[in-house]
PDB file of C-alpha atoms in Angstrom:
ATOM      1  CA  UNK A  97      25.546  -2.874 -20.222  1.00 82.00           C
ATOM      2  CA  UNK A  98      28.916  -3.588 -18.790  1.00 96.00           C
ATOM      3  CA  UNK A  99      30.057  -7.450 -18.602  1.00 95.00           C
ATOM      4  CA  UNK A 100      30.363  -7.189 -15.170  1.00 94.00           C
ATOM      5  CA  UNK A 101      26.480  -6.544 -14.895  1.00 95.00           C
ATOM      6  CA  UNK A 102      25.936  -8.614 -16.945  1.00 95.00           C
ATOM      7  CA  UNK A 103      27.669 -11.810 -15.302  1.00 95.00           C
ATOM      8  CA  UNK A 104      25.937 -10.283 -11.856  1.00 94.00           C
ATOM      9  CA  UNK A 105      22.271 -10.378 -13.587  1.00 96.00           C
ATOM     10  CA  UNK A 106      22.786 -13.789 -14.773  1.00 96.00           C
ATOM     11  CA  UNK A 107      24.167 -15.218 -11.710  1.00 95.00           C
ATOM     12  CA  UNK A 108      21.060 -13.453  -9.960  1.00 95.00           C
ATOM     13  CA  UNK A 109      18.529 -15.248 -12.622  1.00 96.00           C
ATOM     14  CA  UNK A 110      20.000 -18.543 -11.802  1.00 96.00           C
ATOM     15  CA  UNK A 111      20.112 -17.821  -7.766  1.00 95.00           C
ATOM     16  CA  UNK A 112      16.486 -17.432  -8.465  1.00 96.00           C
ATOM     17  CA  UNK A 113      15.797 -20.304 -10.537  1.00 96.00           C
ATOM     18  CA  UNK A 114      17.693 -22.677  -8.676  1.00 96.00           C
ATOM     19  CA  UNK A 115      15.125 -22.092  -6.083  1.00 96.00           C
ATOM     20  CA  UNK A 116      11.980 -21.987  -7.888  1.00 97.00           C
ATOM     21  CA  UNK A 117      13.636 -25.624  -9.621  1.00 97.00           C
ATOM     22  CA  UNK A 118      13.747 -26.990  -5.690  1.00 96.00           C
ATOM     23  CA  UNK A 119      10.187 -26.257  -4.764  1.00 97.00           C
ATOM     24  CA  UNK A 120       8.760 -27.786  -7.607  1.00 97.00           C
ATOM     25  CA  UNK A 121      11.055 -30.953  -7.490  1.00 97.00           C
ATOM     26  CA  UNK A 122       9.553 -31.054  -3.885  1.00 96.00           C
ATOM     27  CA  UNK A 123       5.634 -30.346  -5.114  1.00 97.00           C
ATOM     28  CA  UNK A 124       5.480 -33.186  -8.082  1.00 96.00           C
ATOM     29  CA  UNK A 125       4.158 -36.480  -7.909  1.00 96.00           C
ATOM     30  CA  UNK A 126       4.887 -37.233 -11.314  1.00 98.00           C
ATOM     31  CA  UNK A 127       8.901 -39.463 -11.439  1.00 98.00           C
ATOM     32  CA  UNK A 128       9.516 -38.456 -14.455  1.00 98.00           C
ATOM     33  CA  UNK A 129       8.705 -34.262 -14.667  1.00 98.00           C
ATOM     34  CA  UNK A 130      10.860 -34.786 -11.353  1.00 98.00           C
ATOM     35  CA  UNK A 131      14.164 -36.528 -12.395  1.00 98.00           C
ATOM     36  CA  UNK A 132      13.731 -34.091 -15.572  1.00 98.00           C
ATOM     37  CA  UNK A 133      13.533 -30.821 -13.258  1.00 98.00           C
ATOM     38  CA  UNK A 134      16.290 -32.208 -11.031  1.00 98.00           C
ATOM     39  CA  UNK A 135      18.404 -32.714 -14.452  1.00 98.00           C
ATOM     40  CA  UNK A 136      17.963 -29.256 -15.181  1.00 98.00           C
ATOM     41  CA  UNK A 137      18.743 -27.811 -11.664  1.00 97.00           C
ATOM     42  CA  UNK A 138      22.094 -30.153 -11.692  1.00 98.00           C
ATOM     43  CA  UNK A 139      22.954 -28.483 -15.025  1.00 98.00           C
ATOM     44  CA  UNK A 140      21.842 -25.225 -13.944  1.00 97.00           C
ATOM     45  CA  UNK A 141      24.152 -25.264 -10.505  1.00 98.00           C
ATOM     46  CA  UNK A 142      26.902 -26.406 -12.410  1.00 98.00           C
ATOM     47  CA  UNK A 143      26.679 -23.589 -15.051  1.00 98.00           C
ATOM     48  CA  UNK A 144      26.460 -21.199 -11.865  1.00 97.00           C
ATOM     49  CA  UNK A 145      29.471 -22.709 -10.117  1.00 97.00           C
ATOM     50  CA  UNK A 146      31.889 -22.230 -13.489  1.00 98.00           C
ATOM     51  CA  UNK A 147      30.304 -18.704 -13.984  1.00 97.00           C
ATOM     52  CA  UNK A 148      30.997 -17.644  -9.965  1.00 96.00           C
ATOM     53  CA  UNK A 149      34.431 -18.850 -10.856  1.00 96.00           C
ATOM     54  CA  UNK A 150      34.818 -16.495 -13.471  1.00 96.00           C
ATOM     55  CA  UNK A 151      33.513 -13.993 -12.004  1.00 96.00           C
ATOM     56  CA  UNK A 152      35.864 -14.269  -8.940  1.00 96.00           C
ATOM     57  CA  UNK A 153      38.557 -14.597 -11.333  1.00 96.00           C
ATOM     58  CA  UNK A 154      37.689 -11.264 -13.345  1.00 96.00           C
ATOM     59  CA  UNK A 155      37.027  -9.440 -10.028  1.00 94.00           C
ATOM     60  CA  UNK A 156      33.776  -9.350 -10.538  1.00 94.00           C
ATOM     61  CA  UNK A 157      32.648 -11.055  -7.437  1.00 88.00           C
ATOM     62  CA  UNK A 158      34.593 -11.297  -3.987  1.00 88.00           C
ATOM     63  CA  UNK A 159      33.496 -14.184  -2.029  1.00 86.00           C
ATOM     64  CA  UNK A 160      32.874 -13.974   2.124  1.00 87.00           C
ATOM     65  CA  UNK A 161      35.820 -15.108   4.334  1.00 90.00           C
ATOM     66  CA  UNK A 162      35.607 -18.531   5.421  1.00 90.00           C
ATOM     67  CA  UNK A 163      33.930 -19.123   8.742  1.00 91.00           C
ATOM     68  CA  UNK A 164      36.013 -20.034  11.752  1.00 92.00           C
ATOM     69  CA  UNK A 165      36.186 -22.969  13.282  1.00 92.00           C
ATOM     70  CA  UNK A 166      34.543 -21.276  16.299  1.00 93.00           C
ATOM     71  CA  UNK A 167      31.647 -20.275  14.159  1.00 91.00           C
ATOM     72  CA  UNK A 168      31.530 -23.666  12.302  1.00 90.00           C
ATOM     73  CA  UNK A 169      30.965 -25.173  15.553  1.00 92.00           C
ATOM     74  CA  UNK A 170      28.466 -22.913  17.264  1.00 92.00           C
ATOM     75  CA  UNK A 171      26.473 -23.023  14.149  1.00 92.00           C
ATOM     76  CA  UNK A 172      26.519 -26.693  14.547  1.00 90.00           C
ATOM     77  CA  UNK A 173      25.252 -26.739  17.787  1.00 92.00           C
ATOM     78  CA  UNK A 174      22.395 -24.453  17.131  1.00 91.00           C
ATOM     79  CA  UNK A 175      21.429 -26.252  14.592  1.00 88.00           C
ATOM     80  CA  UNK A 176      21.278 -29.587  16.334  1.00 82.00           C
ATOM     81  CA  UNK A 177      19.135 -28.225  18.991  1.00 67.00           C
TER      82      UNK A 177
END
């Protein structure tokens, strides 16, 4: 396996787990299993954001072009409705 694949599978794994992390922070009653699984999802985004980075850097990943303003705005308004 190439590094590239494997920086895309584990940026995949913690897409994924990121989002299983959020519905279970939202389905406990118990404080503490909640600030823990919030501890680990802060930990776990910020691994994701320094590994995205690298992955940018290494070409690896190309981010989407930044929405207009125009867009920005519409969005906005759709939203709000």
């Amino acid at each position: 396996m190439q590094e590239k694949e494997i920086v895309n599978d584990v940026l995949s794994m913690l897409k994924s787990g990121l989002g299983n992390y959020a519905r279970m922070i939202g389905e406990t009653s118990n404080q503490q299993l909640r600030q823990t699984l919030q501890q680990i999802r802060n930990s776990d985004e910020q691994f994701q954001y320094q590994l995205a980075n690298i992955a940018i850097q290494k070409g690896y990943y190309q981010p989407a072009q930044p929405a207009s303003p125009t867009d920005l705005q519409q969005v906005k308004s759709q939203v709000g409705q």
